[in-house]
Amino acid sequence: MKANATFLTWTGHESRDVVGQVRFIDLLAAGSKLFHETHFRPLLLLDGQVSEVALELLRHDGSRLPVLVNAVLDRAEDGAPGITRVAVFDATERRRYERELLAAKKRAEDAEKRMTLLARTLQETLMPPRNPWIDGLDIATAYRPAGTGDEIGGDFYDVFAVSASDWVVTIGDVAGKGVEAAAVATLVRHTIRALAISETSPATILSQLNQVVLDHPSERFCTAAVLRLRRIGDWWDVAMAAGGHPPAIVLDTDKVPRVVGEPGHLVGAFPSVAYEDIRFELRPGTTVLLYTDGVTDGRRGSELYGEERLMRLLHESVDTAEPLIGRVLDDVLAFQGQEPRDDIALVALQVPPLPD
Amino acid sequence: MHPVEAFNVTDRGRPDGQVMVFAHGFGCDQNMWRHVAPQFEDRYRVVLFDFVGAGGARAPYDPDRYASLDGYADDVVRICRALGLRDVVFVGHSVSAMIGALAEVAAPDLFDALVMIGPSPRYLDDAGYHGGFEPADIDNLLDSLAGNYLGWSASMAPAIMGNPDRPELGEELRASFCTVDPAIAEGFARATFLADNRADLPAVSARCLVLQSREDIIASPEVGRYVADHLADASLVVLDATGHCPHLSAPGEVVDAMNDFLKVRA
């Protein structure tokens, strides 16, 4: 190789040791040699030129000099590779800056990983880790976060026993997203659990919950539906109250879905609101579907998924709880191109049909 | 995902000819073969592809699968099986020579011959074996990869240095060639340069051609000789070319040596 005086000054090599004695690659640090042969030279041979490749030169004293290298390959008439003209730039400062950039990028990636883990862990507190087994009642649930699922939402549900034949099922949606919405959802879920020990009426539970959410320092409010199910022989007596929540859909043995209940007032928005219990019976073969507005507010362009579409889907359904939930979720996701704009929570309860 | 899409398979040449599969090495993609592969298209069915993370490959990267060269070898077998290839002449550069050897050992029914360009069964020095590198050199390479991640993104921006008057690659190719996701590049570098496949060499049953540059700092002539000596059936050809990429710097010599090898017993 040939080199100018600046190159020799930078690297500390003597002209007589370099010029005509070694190749450019011989002056590179080992890792740069590998990089030269696996990246730099192939690109140079293929494209005739290379720009801004970061390499390290070995100085005479053994220290390393970070450089940026541009190169152009001369070719003979027959296309055979000739000499390579190489321009070397001292990149000491730039390399330091790049290292800081890389370190900052890595810190940002680590922080993002921790955030995702935190959100996922928090999300898991919004619902039971697995559904309980209930004698005489099949239960199926589904939860799907909005979008790509990176952000934690405020949907929650719960199923728990007050006694062996006395169960409470709740579902709800705290306004907004993020850690704060999830924290309020956890508060709501556990407040309902605590209230259900002494209160039998879902309406009373909701009005006490209303005060708890109002007293909470966050400005969040929520929707919630609370069902109390008592087993009486082969059927269940249900008391239900809703606070700003989509009414339940009941599928009787006639296979015609019907809406049961009124949405009621939002929870945690206004002081002293009253809620109403409605009662119905779940006979063998009957199913109740509870859902959050992520289902009906599913959007395709300007078109809403809507309650009617849900009713049509359920019409004539003979599914048991698990496939029913799966079918609803698949349909809502397909409607929105698999990227729901809001969280979706679904709970289905079915009294097993009597054997023929 | 079908392997054709997953590994950006190119399938050219004579449809009824013997199959020749080209596998690129660490750092680049199937464009490596643009001076060699076309020379066989009149007589062979020529299949090229990109390994995971390289060029136009779309296969998802699984760090566990690709922690060793076996994952890459399994991809070669998958591609061959998916395309129904038999009697394959496998041409592998650098680490792909060893990937080809592993694929042949795993599925000997698929291969007729292996052409190994600049192979090395182990890059690190060991007792009685001179691979050419120390572990610290590999760390230094990983540093280089990380350092060039930013540099490469910058070099993709238009015209940084003067006006290249002979850009031989199109913009699109230049953008993909030698640009690998840094996490995948690091994984491939570890799998490549920390591998030890010396014990696999005698298990290769296909006939092999070892093409060795007379000077190559990545795989020295001594290492090329080692490979040829430890394969059951190998011819060694030392090329007049220098450097680790004779198929780019001296494609004519590579093509001639391959033709001579394949003519015998073809």
mmCIF file with all atom_site columns, N, CA and C in Angstrom, chain A residues 27-90:
data_model
loop_
_atom_site.group_PDB
_atom_site.id
_atom_site.type_symbol
_atom_site.label_atom_id
_atom_site.label_alt_id
_atom_site.label_comp_id
_atom_site.label_asym_id
_atom_site.label_entity_id
_atom_site.label_seq_id
_atom_site.pdbx_PDB_ins_code
_atom_site.Cartn_x
_atom_site.Cartn_y
_atom_site.Cartn_z
_atom_site.occupancy
_atom_site.B_iso_or_equiv
_atom_site.pdbx_formal_charge
_atom_site.auth_seq_id
_atom_site.auth_comp_id
_atom_site.auth_asym_id
_atom_site.auth_atom_id
_atom_site.pdbx_PDB_model_num
ATOM 1   N N  . LEU A 1 27 ? -3.146  -3.506  8.697   1.00 0.00 ? 27 LEU A N  1
ATOM 2   C CA . LEU A 1 27 ? -3.065  -2.445  9.710   1.00 0.00 ? 27 LEU A CA 1
ATOM 3   C C  . LEU A 1 27 ? -4.349  -2.331  10.528  1.00 0.00 ? 27 LEU A C  1
ATOM 4   N N  . LEU A 1 28 ? -5.286  -3.250  10.295  1.00 0.00 ? 28 LEU A N  1
ATOM 5   C CA . LEU A 1 28 ? -6.569  -3.174  11.015  1.00 0.00 ? 28 LEU A CA 1
ATOM 6   C C  . LEU A 1 28 ? -6.534  -4.023  12.282  1.00 0.00 ? 28 LEU A C  1
ATOM 7   N N  . ALA A 1 29 ? -7.312  -3.606  13.295  1.00 0.00 ? 29 ALA A N  1
ATOM 8   C CA . ALA A 1 29 ? -7.521  -4.434  14.484  1.00 0.00 ? 29 ALA A CA 1
ATOM 9   C C  . ALA A 1 29 ? -8.247  -5.713  14.054  1.00 0.00 ? 29 ALA A C  1
ATOM 10  N N  . ALA A 1 30 ? -8.114  -6.772  14.865  1.00 0.00 ? 30 ALA A N  1
ATOM 11  C CA . ALA A 1 30 ? -8.596  -8.093  14.438  1.00 0.00 ? 30 ALA A CA 1
ATOM 12  C C  . ALA A 1 30 ? -10.080 -8.086  14.061  1.00 0.00 ? 30 ALA A C  1
ATOM 13  N N  . GLY A 1 31 ? -10.902 -7.457  14.888  1.00 0.00 ? 31 GLY A N  1
ATOM 14  C CA . GLY A 1 31 ? -12.337 -7.440  14.593  1.00 0.00 ? 31 GLY A CA 1
ATOM 15  C C  . GLY A 1 31 ? -12.621 -6.697  13.304  1.00 0.00 ? 31 GLY A C  1
ATOM 16  N N  . SER A 1 32 ? -11.858 -5.644  13.069  1.00 0.00 ? 32 SER A N  1
ATOM 17  C CA . SER A 1 32 ? -12.044 -4.884  11.837  1.00 0.00 ? 32 SER A CA 1
ATOM 18  C C  . SER A 1 32 ? -11.579 -5.676  10.623  1.00 0.00 ? 32 SER A C  1
ATOM 19  N N  . LYS A 1 33 ? -10.554 -6.522  10.831  1.00 0.00 ? 33 LYS A N  1
ATOM 20  C CA . LYS A 1 33 ? -10.117 -7.413  9.733   1.00 0.00 ? 33 LYS A CA 1
ATOM 21  C C  . LYS A 1 33 ? -11.289 -8.297  9.308   1.00 0.00 ? 33 LYS A C  1
ATOM 22  N N  . LEU A 1 34 ? -11.947 -8.880  10.315  1.00 0.00 ? 34 LEU A N  1
ATOM 23  C CA . LEU A 1 34 ? -13.093 -9.749  10.029  1.00 0.00 ? 34 LEU A CA 1
ATOM 24  C C  . LEU A 1 34 ? -14.202 -8.953  9.344   1.00 0.00 ? 34 LEU A C  1
ATOM 25  N N  . PHE A 1 35 ? -14.436 -7.778  9.867   1.00 0.00 ? 35 PHE A N  1
ATOM 26  C CA . PHE A 1 35 ? -15.495 -6.959  9.279   1.00 0.00 ? 35 PHE A CA 1
ATOM 27  C C  . PHE A 1 35 ? -15.131 -6.554  7.854   1.00 0.00 ? 35 PHE A C  1
ATOM 28  N N  . HIS A 1 36 ? -13.861 -6.234  7.657   1.00 0.00 ? 36 HIS A N  1
ATOM 29  C CA . HIS A 1 36 ? -13.364 -5.875  6.321   1.00 0.00 ? 36 HIS A CA 1
ATOM 30  C C  . HIS A 1 36 ? -13.646 -6.997  5.326   1.00 0.00 ? 36 HIS A C  1
ATOM 31  N N  . GLU A 1 37 ? -13.317 -8.222  5.724   1.00 0.00 ? 37 GLU A N  1
ATOM 32  C CA . GLU A 1 37 ? -13.449 -9.347  4.789   1.00 0.00 ? 37 GLU A CA 1
ATOM 33  C C  . GLU A 1 37 ? -14.889 -9.798  4.603   1.00 0.00 ? 37 GLU A C  1
ATOM 34  N N  . THR A 1 38 ? -15.739 -9.581  5.621   1.00 0.00 ? 38 THR A N  1
ATOM 35  C CA . THR A 1 38 ? -17.114 -10.083 5.508   1.00 0.00 ? 38 THR A CA 1
ATOM 36  C C  . THR A 1 38 ? -18.103 -9.014  5.041   1.00 0.00 ? 38 THR A C  1
ATOM 37  N N  . HIS A 1 39 ? -17.759 -7.753  5.159   1.00 0.00 ? 39 HIS A N  1
ATOM 38  C CA . HIS A 1 39 ? -18.701 -6.706  4.777   1.00 0.00 ? 39 HIS A CA 1
ATOM 39  C C  . HIS A 1 39 ? -18.090 -5.711  3.790   1.00 0.00 ? 39 HIS A C  1
ATOM 40  N N  . PHE A 1 40 ? -16.952 -5.126  4.202   1.00 0.00 ? 40 PHE A N  1
ATOM 41  C CA . PHE A 1 40 ? -16.351 -4.036  3.457   1.00 0.00 ? 40 PHE A CA 1
ATOM 42  C C  . PHE A 1 40 ? -15.925 -4.472  2.058   1.00 0.00 ? 40 PHE A C  1
ATOM 43  N N  . ARG A 1 41 ? -15.111 -5.540  2.001   1.00 0.00 ? 41 ARG A N  1
ATOM 44  C CA . ARG A 1 41 ? -14.564 -5.961  0.716   1.00 0.00 ? 41 ARG A CA 1
ATOM 45  C C  . ARG A 1 41 ? -15.632 -6.529  -0.225  1.00 0.00 ? 41 ARG A C  1
ATOM 46  N N  . PRO A 1 42 ? -16.554 -7.355  0.278   1.00 0.00 ? 42 PRO A N  1
ATOM 47  C CA . PRO A 1 42 ? -17.623 -7.810  -0.632  1.00 0.00 ? 42 PRO A CA 1
ATOM 48  C C  . PRO A 1 42 ? -18.378 -6.645  -1.259  1.00 0.00 ? 42 PRO A C  1
ATOM 49  N N  . LEU A 1 43 ? -18.701 -5.640  -0.448  1.00 0.00 ? 43 LEU A N  1
ATOM 50  C CA . LEU A 1 43 ? -19.455 -4.510  -0.989  1.00 0.00 ? 43 LEU A CA 1
ATOM 51  C C  . LEU A 1 43 ? -18.596 -3.719  -1.979  1.00 0.00 ? 43 LEU A C  1
ATOM 52  N N  . LEU A 1 44 ? -17.328 -3.575  -1.654  1.00 0.00 ? 44 LEU A N  1
ATOM 53  C CA . LEU A 1 44 ? -16.415 -2.863  -2.549  1.00 0.00 ? 44 LEU A CA 1
ATOM 54  C C  . LEU A 1 44 ? -16.306 -3.599  -3.890  1.00 0.00 ? 44 LEU A C  1
ATOM 55  N N  . LEU A 1 45 ? -16.190 -4.920  -3.837  1.00 0.00 ? 45 LEU A N  1
ATOM 56  C CA . LEU A 1 45 ? -16.049 -5.703  -5.069  1.00 0.00 ? 45 LEU A CA 1
ATOM 57  C C  . LEU A 1 45 ? -17.330 -5.690  -5.884  1.00 0.00 ? 45 LEU A C  1
ATOM 58  N N  . LEU A 1 46 ? -18.449 -5.673  -5.209  1.00 0.00 ? 46 LEU A N  1
ATOM 59  C CA . LEU A 1 46 ? -19.725 -5.719  -5.918  1.00 0.00 ? 46 LEU A CA 1
ATOM 60  C C  . LEU A 1 46 ? -20.123 -4.357  -6.456  1.00 0.00 ? 46 LEU A C  1
ATOM 61  N N  . ASP A 1 47 ? -19.869 -3.336  -5.659  1.00 0.00 ? 47 ASP A N  1
ATOM 62  C CA . ASP A 1 47 ? -20.434 -2.029  -5.980  1.00 0.00 ? 47 ASP A CA 1
ATOM 63  C C  . ASP A 1 47 ? -19.365 -1.047  -6.440  1.00 0.00 ? 47 ASP A C  1
ATOM 64  N N  . GLY A 1 48 ? -18.104 -1.392  -6.250  1.00 0.00 ? 48 GLY A N  1
ATOM 65  C CA . GLY A 1 48 ? -17.025 -0.518  -6.696  1.00 0.00 ? 48 GLY A CA 1
ATOM 66  C C  . GLY A 1 48 ? -16.713 0.595   -5.718  1.00 0.00 ? 48 GLY A C  1
ATOM 67  N N  . GLN A 1 49 ? -17.518 0.753   -4.679  1.00 0.00 ? 49 GLN A N  1
ATOM 68  C CA . GLN A 1 49 ? -17.274 1.831   -3.716  1.00 0.00 ? 49 GLN A CA 1
ATOM 69  C C  . GLN A 1 49 ? -17.956 1.508   -2.387  1.00 0.00 ? 49 GLN A C  1
ATOM 70  N N  . VAL A 1 50 ? -17.401 2.080   -1.351  1.00 0.00 ? 50 VAL A N  1
ATOM 71  C CA . VAL A 1 50 ? -17.942 1.884   -0.003  1.00 0.00 ? 50 VAL A CA 1
ATOM 72  C C  . VAL A 1 50 ? -17.851 3.217   0.721   1.00 0.00 ? 50 VAL A C  1
ATOM 73  N N  . SER A 1 51 ? -18.880 3.550   1.490   1.00 0.00 ? 51 SER A N  1
ATOM 74  C CA . SER A 1 51 ? -18.848 4.829   2.205   1.00 0.00 ? 51 SER A CA 1
ATOM 75  C C  . SER A 1 51 ? -19.010 4.646   3.698   1.00 0.00 ? 51 SER A C  1
ATOM 76  N N  . GLU A 1 52 ? -18.245 5.410   4.435   1.00 0.00 ? 52 GLU A N  1
ATOM 77  C CA . GLU A 1 52 ? -18.470 5.577   5.865   1.00 0.00 ? 52 GLU A CA 1
ATOM 78  C C  . GLU A 1 52 ? -18.521 4.283   6.644   1.00 0.00 ? 52 GLU A C  1
ATOM 79  N N  . VAL A 1 53 ? -17.598 3.396   6.402   1.00 0.00 ? 53 VAL A N  1
ATOM 80  C CA . VAL A 1 53 ? -17.531 2.187   7.207   1.00 0.00 ? 53 VAL A CA 1
ATOM 81  C C  . VAL A 1 53 ? -16.655 2.458   8.417   1.00 0.00 ? 53 VAL A C  1
ATOM 82  N N  . ALA A 1 54 ? -17.130 2.028   9.567   1.00 0.00 ? 54 ALA A N  1
ATOM 83  C CA . ALA A 1 54 ? -16.380 2.245   10.807  1.00 0.00 ? 54 ALA A CA 1
ATOM 84  C C  . ALA A 1 54 ? -15.406 1.091   11.009  1.00 0.00 ? 54 ALA A C  1
ATOM 85  N N  . LEU A 1 55 ? -14.119 1.410   11.055  1.00 0.00 ? 55 LEU A N  1
ATOM 86  C CA . LEU A 1 55 ? -13.085 0.395   11.298  1.00 0.00 ? 55 LEU A CA 1
ATOM 87  C C  . LEU A 1 55 ? -12.149 0.917   12.377  1.00 0.00 ? 55 LEU A C  1
ATOM 88  N N  . GLU A 1 56 ? -11.270 0.041   12.835  1.00 0.00 ? 56 GLU A N  1
ATOM 89  C CA . GLU A 1 56 ? -10.247 0.462   13.792  1.00 0.00 ? 56 GLU A CA 1
ATOM 90  C C  . GLU A 1 56 ? -8.875  0.137   13.226  1.00 0.00 ? 56 GLU A C  1
ATOM 91  N N  . LEU A 1 57 ? -8.009  1.160   13.166  1.00 0.00 ? 57 LEU A N  1
ATOM 92  C CA . LEU A 1 57 ? -6.630  0.952   12.733  1.00 0.00 ? 57 LEU A CA 1
ATOM 93  C C  . LEU A 1 57 ? -5.777  0.637   13.958  1.00 0.00 ? 57 LEU A C  1
ATOM 94  N N  . LEU A 1 58 ? -4.788  -0.220  13.766  1.00 0.00 ? 58 LEU A N  1
ATOM 95  C CA . LEU A 1 58 ? -3.837  -0.491  14.839  1.00 0.00 ? 58 LEU A CA 1
ATOM 96  C C  . LEU A 1 58 ? -2.677  0.481   14.707  1.00 0.00 ? 58 LEU A C  1
ATOM 97  N N  . ARG A 1 59 ? -2.442  1.265   15.743  1.00 0.00 ? 59 ARG A N  1
ATOM 98  C CA . ARG A 1 59 ? -1.296  2.165   15.712  1.00 0.00 ? 59 ARG A CA 1
ATOM 99  C C  . ARG A 1 59 ? -0.017  1.377   15.978  1.00 0.00 ? 59 ARG A C  1
ATOM 100 N N  . HIS A 1 60 ? 1.110   2.017   15.697  1.00 0.00 ? 60 HIS A N  1
ATOM 101 C CA . HIS A 1 60 ? 2.398   1.365   15.905  1.00 0.00 ? 60 HIS A CA 1
ATOM 102 C C  . HIS A 1 60 ? 2.575   0.937   17.363  1.00 0.00 ? 60 HIS A C  1
ATOM 103 N N  . ASP A 1 61 ? 2.037   1.760   18.287  1.00 0.00 ? 61 ASP A N  1
ATOM 104 C CA . ASP A 1 61 ? 2.199   1.433   19.712  1.00 0.00 ? 61 ASP A CA 1
ATOM 105 C C  . ASP A 1 61 ? 1.155   0.438   20.212  1.00 0.00 ? 61 ASP A C  1
ATOM 106 N N  . GLY A 1 62 ? 0.364   -0.121  19.307  1.00 0.00 ? 62 GLY A N  1
ATOM 107 C CA . GLY A 1 62 ? -0.606  -1.148  19.699  1.00 0.00 ? 62 GLY A CA 1
ATOM 108 C C  . GLY A 1 62 ? -1.973  -0.590  20.049  1.00 0.00 ? 62 GLY A C  1
ATOM 109 N N  . SER A 1 63 ? -2.081  0.750   20.223  1.00 0.00 ? 63 SER A N  1
ATOM 110 C CA . SER A 1 63 ? -3.401  1.315   20.529  1.00 0.00 ? 63 SER A CA 1
ATOM 111 C C  . SER A 1 63 ? -4.244  1.335   19.248  1.00 0.00 ? 63 SER A C  1
ATOM 112 N N  . ARG A 1 64 ? -5.530  1.581   19.406  1.00 0.00 ? 64 ARG A N  1
ATOM 113 C CA . ARG A 1 64 ? -6.442  1.540   18.258  1.00 0.00 ? 64 ARG A CA 1
ATOM 114 C C  . ARG A 1 64 ? -6.957  2.925   17.928  1.00 0.00 ? 64 ARG A C  1
ATOM 115 N N  . LEU A 1 65 ? -7.056  3.180   16.649  1.00 0.00 ? 65 LEU A N  1
ATOM 116 C CA . LEU A 1 65 ? -7.577  4.472   16.186  1.00 0.00 ? 65 LEU A CA 1
ATOM 117 C C  . LEU A 1 65 ? -8.895  4.224   15.450  1.00 0.00 ? 65 LEU A C  1
ATOM 118 N N  . PRO A 1 66 ? -10.015 4.674   16.027  1.00 0.00 ? 66 PRO A N  1
ATOM 119 C CA . PRO A 1 66 ? -11.292 4.515   15.320  1.00 0.00 ? 66 PRO A CA 1
ATOM 120 C C  . PRO A 1 66 ? -11.326 5.422   14.092  1.00 0.00 ? 66 PRO A C  1
ATOM 121 N N  . VAL A 1 67 ? -11.678 4.862   12.950  1.00 0.00 ? 67 VAL A N  1
ATOM 122 C CA . VAL A 1 67 ? -11.729 5.664   11.723  1.00 0.00 ? 67 VAL A CA 1
ATOM 123 C C  . VAL A 1 67 ? -13.003 5.351   10.954  1.00 0.00 ? 67 VAL A C  1
ATOM 124 N N  . LEU A 1 68 ? -13.372 6.303   10.107  1.00 0.00 ? 68 LEU A N  1
ATOM 125 C CA . LEU A 1 68 ? -14.405 6.042   9.103   1.00 0.00 ? 68 LEU A CA 1
ATOM 126 C C  . LEU A 1 68 ? -13.683 5.957   7.771   1.00 0.00 ? 68 LEU A C  1
ATOM 127 N N  . VAL A 1 69 ? -14.086 5.008   6.963   1.00 0.00 ? 69 VAL A N  1
ATOM 128 C CA . VAL A 1 69 ? -13.351 4.739   5.734   1.00 0.00 ? 69 VAL A CA 1
ATOM 129 C C  . VAL A 1 69 ? -14.281 4.805   4.532   1.00 0.00 ? 69 VAL A C  1
ATOM 130 N N  . ASN A 1 70 ? -13.861 5.571   3.539   1.00 0.00 ? 70 ASN A N  1
ATOM 131 C CA . ASN A 1 70 ? -14.515 5.539   2.230   1.00 0.00 ? 70 ASN A CA 1
ATOM 132 C C  . ASN A 1 70 ? -13.532 4.909   1.258   1.00 0.00 ? 70 ASN A C  1
ATOM 133 N N  . ALA A 1 71 ? -14.039 4.159   0.319   1.00 0.00 ? 71 ALA A N  1
ATOM 134 C CA . ALA A 1 71 ? -13.119 3.523   -0.622  1.00 0.00 ? 71 ALA A CA 1
ATOM 135 C C  . ALA A 1 71 ? -13.744 3.427   -1.997  1.00 0.00 ? 71 ALA A C  1
ATOM 136 N N  . VAL A 1 72 ? -12.892 3.533   -3.016  1.00 0.00 ? 72 VAL A N  1
ATOM 137 C CA . VAL A 1 72 ? -13.321 3.344   -4.408  1.00 0.00 ? 72 VAL A CA 1
ATOM 138 C C  . VAL A 1 72 ? -12.361 2.354   -5.036  1.00 0.00 ? 72 VAL A C  1
ATOM 139 N N  . LEU A 1 73 ? -12.927 1.390   -5.759  1.00 0.00 ? 73 LEU A N  1
ATOM 140 C CA . LEU A 1 73 ? -12.115 0.355   -6.394  1.00 0.00 ? 73 LEU A CA 1
ATOM 141 C C  . LEU A 1 73 ? -11.896 0.703   -7.865  1.00 0.00 ? 73 LEU A C  1
ATOM 142 N N  . ASP A 1 74 ? -10.642 0.740   -8.276  1.00 0.00 ? 74 ASP A N  1
ATOM 143 C CA . ASP A 1 74 ? -10.338 0.894   -9.707  1.00 0.00 ? 74 ASP A CA 1
ATOM 144 C C  . ASP A 1 74 ? -10.339 -0.486  -10.356 1.00 0.00 ? 74 ASP A C  1
ATOM 145 N N  . ARG A 1 75 ? -10.879 -0.505  -11.557 1.00 0.00 ? 75 ARG A N  1
ATOM 146 C CA . ARG A 1 75 ? -10.869 -1.786  -12.266 1.00 0.00 ? 75 ARG A CA 1
ATOM 147 C C  . ARG A 1 75 ? -10.080 -1.675  -13.560 1.00 0.00 ? 75 ARG A C  1
ATOM 148 N N  . ALA A 1 76 ? -9.430  -2.762  -13.946 1.00 0.00 ? 76 ALA A N  1
ATOM 149 C CA . ALA A 1 76 ? -8.740  -2.805  -15.224 1.00 0.00 ? 76 ALA A CA 1
ATOM 150 C C  . ALA A 1 76 ? -9.774  -2.908  -16.349 1.00 0.00 ? 76 ALA A C  1
ATOM 151 N N  . GLU A 1 77 ? -9.300  -2.742  -17.600 1.00 0.00 ? 77 GLU A N  1
ATOM 152 C CA . GLU A 1 77 ? -10.190 -2.828  -18.771 1.00 0.00 ? 77 GLU A CA 1
ATOM 153 C C  . GLU A 1 77 ? -11.037 -4.096  -18.733 1.00 0.00 ? 77 GLU A C  1
ATOM 154 N N  . ASP A 1 78 ? -10.400 -5.229  -18.356 1.00 0.00 ? 78 ASP A N  1
ATOM 155 C CA . ASP A 1 78 ? -11.104 -6.518  -18.369 1.00 0.00 ? 78 ASP A CA 1
ATOM 156 C C  . ASP A 1 78 ? -11.969 -6.723  -17.124 1.00 0.00 ? 78 ASP A C  1
ATOM 157 N N  . GLY A 1 79 ? -12.063 -5.696  -16.289 1.00 0.00 ? 79 GLY A N  1
ATOM 158 C CA . GLY A 1 79 ? -12.929 -5.804  -15.115 1.00 0.00 ? 79 GLY A CA 1
ATOM 159 C C  . GLY A 1 79 ? -12.216 -6.341  -13.888 1.00 0.00 ? 79 GLY A C  1
ATOM 160 N N  . ALA A 1 80 ? -10.939 -6.743  -14.036 1.00 0.00 ? 80 ALA A N  1
ATOM 161 C CA . ALA A 1 80 ? -10.212 -7.277  -12.880 1.00 0.00 ? 80 ALA A CA 1
ATOM 162 C C  . ALA A 1 80 ? -10.007 -6.154  -11.862 1.00 0.00 ? 80 ALA A C  1
ATOM 163 N N  . PRO A 1 81 ? -10.178 -6.461  -10.568 1.00 0.00 ? 81 PRO A N  1
ATOM 164 C CA . PRO A 1 81 ? -9.998  -5.421  -9.560  1.00 0.00 ? 81 PRO A CA 1
ATOM 165 C C  . PRO A 1 81 ? -8.574  -4.874  -9.575  1.00 0.00 ? 81 PRO A C  1
ATOM 166 N N  . GLY A 1 82 ? -8.439  -3.557  -9.561  1.00 0.00 ? 82 GLY A N  1
ATOM 167 C CA . GLY A 1 82 ? -7.120  -2.925  -9.533  1.00 0.00 ? 82 GLY A CA 1
ATOM 168 C C  . GLY A 1 82 ? -6.844  -2.366  -8.147  1.00 0.00 ? 82 GLY A C  1
ATOM 169 N N  . ILE A 1 83 ? -6.293  -1.153  -8.109  1.00 0.00 ? 83 ILE A N  1
ATOM 170 C CA . ILE A 1 83 ? -5.997  -0.588  -6.800  1.00 0.00 ? 83 ILE A CA 1
ATOM 171 C C  . ILE A 1 83 ? -7.269  -0.035  -6.152  1.00 0.00 ? 83 ILE A C  1
ATOM 172 N N  . THR A 1 84 ? -7.249  0.042   -4.825  1.00 0.00 ? 84 THR A N  1
ATOM 173 C CA . THR A 1 84 ? -8.357  0.618   -4.077  1.00 0.00 ? 84 THR A CA 1
ATOM 174 C C  . THR A 1 84 ? -7.883  1.938   -3.480  1.00 0.00 ? 84 THR A C  1
ATOM 175 N N  . ARG A 1 85 ? -8.630  3.006   -3.751  1.00 0.00 ? 85 ARG A N  1
ATOM 176 C CA . ARG A 1 85 ? -8.298  4.301   -3.149  1.00 0.00 ? 85 ARG A CA 1
ATOM 177 C C  . ARG A 1 85 ? -9.119  4.451   -1.869  1.00 0.00 ? 85 ARG A C  1
ATOM 178 N N  . VAL A 1 86 ? -8.412  4.663   -0.787  1.00 0.00 ? 86 VAL A N  1
ATOM 179 C CA . VAL A 1 86 ? -9.072  4.686   0.521   1.00 0.00 ? 86 VAL A CA 1
ATOM 180 C C  . VAL A 1 86 ? -8.878  6.048   1.177   1.00 0.00 ? 86 VAL A C  1
ATOM 181 N N  . ALA A 1 87 ? -9.968  6.652   1.622   1.00 0.00 ? 87 ALA A N  1
ATOM 182 C CA . ALA A 1 87 ? -9.876  7.883   2.402   1.00 0.00 ? 87 ALA A CA 1
ATOM 183 C C  . ALA A 1 87 ? -10.260 7.550   3.839   1.00 0.00 ? 87 ALA A C  1
ATOM 184 N N  . VAL A 1 88 ? -9.403  7.946   4.768   1.00 0.00 ? 88 VAL A N  1
ATOM 185 C CA . VAL A 1 88 ? -9.594  7.598   6.176   1.00 0.00 ? 88 VAL A CA 1
ATOM 186 C C  . VAL A 1 88 ? -9.876  8.857   6.976   1.00 0.00 ? 88 VAL A C  1
ATOM 187 N N  . PHE A 1 89 ? -10.912 8.823   7.794   1.00 0.00 ? 89 PHE A N  1
ATOM 188 C CA . PHE A 1 89 ? -11.244 9.971   8.645   1.00 0.00 ? 89 PHE A CA 1
ATOM 189 C C  . PHE A 1 89 ? -11.086 9.565   10.108  1.00 0.00 ? 89 PHE A C  1
ATOM 190 N N  . ASP A 1 90 ? -10.422 10.405  10.889  1.00 0.00 ? 90 ASP A N  1
ATOM 191 C CA . ASP A 1 90 ? -10.314 10.153  12.318  1.00 0.00 ? 90 ASP A CA 1
ATOM 192 C C  . ASP A 1 90 ? -11.717 10.248  12.929  1.00 0.00 ? 90 ASP A C  1
#
